[in-house]
Amino acid sequence: MQQLRPPHHMGASSARTYAPLLLRSMAEQGWPSVFEVDHLLLAREVTRDPQGFKRPSSLVPTRIRDLPRYAIVTGADRGQGATAERCPVHPERYRKGCVD
């Protein structure tokens, strides 16, 4: 979390606070362990859709709490890659529910 791009990066204290929450959320949502996960994919999920957030520091904790199922993110339940789930026009959004 300390290596996220600004403005989403965290200091040591914040990272210590949210690391257990992230690990618990990852386990509950079927994500691989922190040693096996694609770190870019995880970073993209916890920093996506910043619209509506006045403080960038509140985005990451909110996204950690609402981390989607790993199978949904990767398209594993349909045998498709992660890019198949993303809108081609708005890559920060999922295809389902994105405006035409």
Coordinates of C-alpha atoms in Angstrom, one line a residue:
M1 CA 0.0 0.0 0.0
Q2 CA 3.0 2.3 0.5
Q3 CA 3.9 1.7 -3.2
L4 CA 0.6 2.8 -4.6
R5 CA 0.7 5.8 -7.0
P6 CA 0.0 9.2 -5.6
P7 CA -2.5 10.4 -4.4
H8 CA -3.4 6.9 -3.1
H9 CA -0.1 5.9 -1.5
M10 CA -0.1 5.5 2.3
G11 CA 2.5 6.1 5.0
A12 CA 3.7 3.3 7.3
S13 CA 1.1 3.9 9.9
S14 CA -1.9 3.8 7.5
A15 CA -0.4 0.8 5.8
R16 CA -0.2 -1.0 9.2
T17 CA -3.8 -0.1 9.9
Y18 CA -5.2 -1.3 6.6
A19 CA -3.0 -4.3 5.9
P20 CA -5.0 -6.7 8.1
L21 CA -8.3 -5.4 6.5
L22 CA -6.8 -6.0 3.0
L23 CA -5.6 -9.5 3.9
R24 CA -9.0 -10.5 5.4
S25 CA -10.9 -9.0 2.5
M26 CA -8.7 -10.9 0.0
A27 CA -9.2 -14.2 1.8
E28 CA -13.0 -13.7 2.0
Q29 CA -13.3 -12.8 -1.6
G30 CA -11.1 -15.7 -2.9
W31 CA -8.1 -13.7 -3.9
P32 CA -4.7 -15.5 -4.0
S33 CA -2.3 -14.9 -1.2
V34 CA -0.3 -11.6 -1.0
F35 CA 2.7 -13.6 -2.2
E36 CA 0.9 -15.0 -5.3
V37 CA -1.5 -12.2 -6.3
D38 CA -0.9 -10.0 -9.4
H39 CA -0.1 -6.8 -7.5
L40 CA -1.0 -4.6 -10.4
L41 CA -4.5 -6.1 -10.6
L42 CA -5.0 -5.7 -6.9
A43 CA -3.7 -2.1 -7.0
R44 CA -6.1 -1.4 -9.9
E45 CA -9.0 -2.7 -7.9
V46 CA -8.3 -0.7 -4.7
T47 CA -7.8 2.5 -6.6
R48 CA -10.5 2.3 -9.3
D49 CA -13.4 4.7 -9.8
P50 CA -12.2 7.7 -7.8
Q51 CA -15.3 9.8 -8.8
G52 CA -17.2 11.0 -5.8
F53 CA -14.3 10.8 -3.4
K54 CA -13.3 14.2 -2.1
R55 CA -10.3 12.9 -0.3
P56 CA -8.1 10.4 -2.1
S57 CA -7.1 8.9 1.2
S58 CA -10.6 7.6 1.8
L59 CA -10.7 5.8 -1.6
V60 CA -8.4 2.9 -0.8
P61 CA -10.0 1.9 2.6
T62 CA -13.4 2.0 1.0
R63 CA -12.3 -0.1 -2.0
I64 CA -10.6 -2.6 0.4
R65 CA -13.9 -3.1 2.3
D66 CA -15.8 -3.5 -1.1
L67 CA -13.2 -5.7 -2.8
P68 CA -15.0 -7.8 -5.5
R69 CA -14.7 -11.5 -5.8
Y70 CA -11.5 -12.6 -7.5
A71 CA -13.4 -14.8 -10.0
I72 CA -15.4 -11.7 -11.1
V73 CA -12.4 -9.5 -11.6
T74 CA -10.4 -12.1 -13.6
G75 CA -13.4 -13.6 -15.5
A76 CA -12.4 -17.0 -14.2
D77 CA -16.1 -18.0 -13.8
R78 CA -16.5 -17.6 -17.6
G79 CA -13.0 -18.5 -18.7
Q80 CA -12.2 -15.0 -19.8
G81 CA -9.3 -12.7 -18.9
A82 CA -9.4 -9.6 -16.7
T83 CA -9.7 -7.3 -19.8
A84 CA -12.9 -9.0 -20.9
E85 CA -14.6 -7.7 -17.8
R86 CA -13.5 -4.1 -18.3
C87 CA -15.2 -1.6 -20.5
P88 CA -13.0 -0.9 -23.6
V89 CA -13.9 2.8 -23.5
H90 CA -13.6 3.2 -19.7
P91 CA -11.0 0.7 -18.5
E92 CA -11.4 1.8 -14.9
R93 CA -15.0 0.5 -15.0
Y94 CA -16.5 -2.9 -15.4
R95 CA -18.2 -3.7 -18.7
K96 CA -21.4 -4.6 -17.0
G97 CA -23.2 -1.5 -15.9
C98 CA -21.0 0.9 -17.9
V99 CA -22.8 3.4 -20.1
D100 CA -22.9 2.8 -23.8

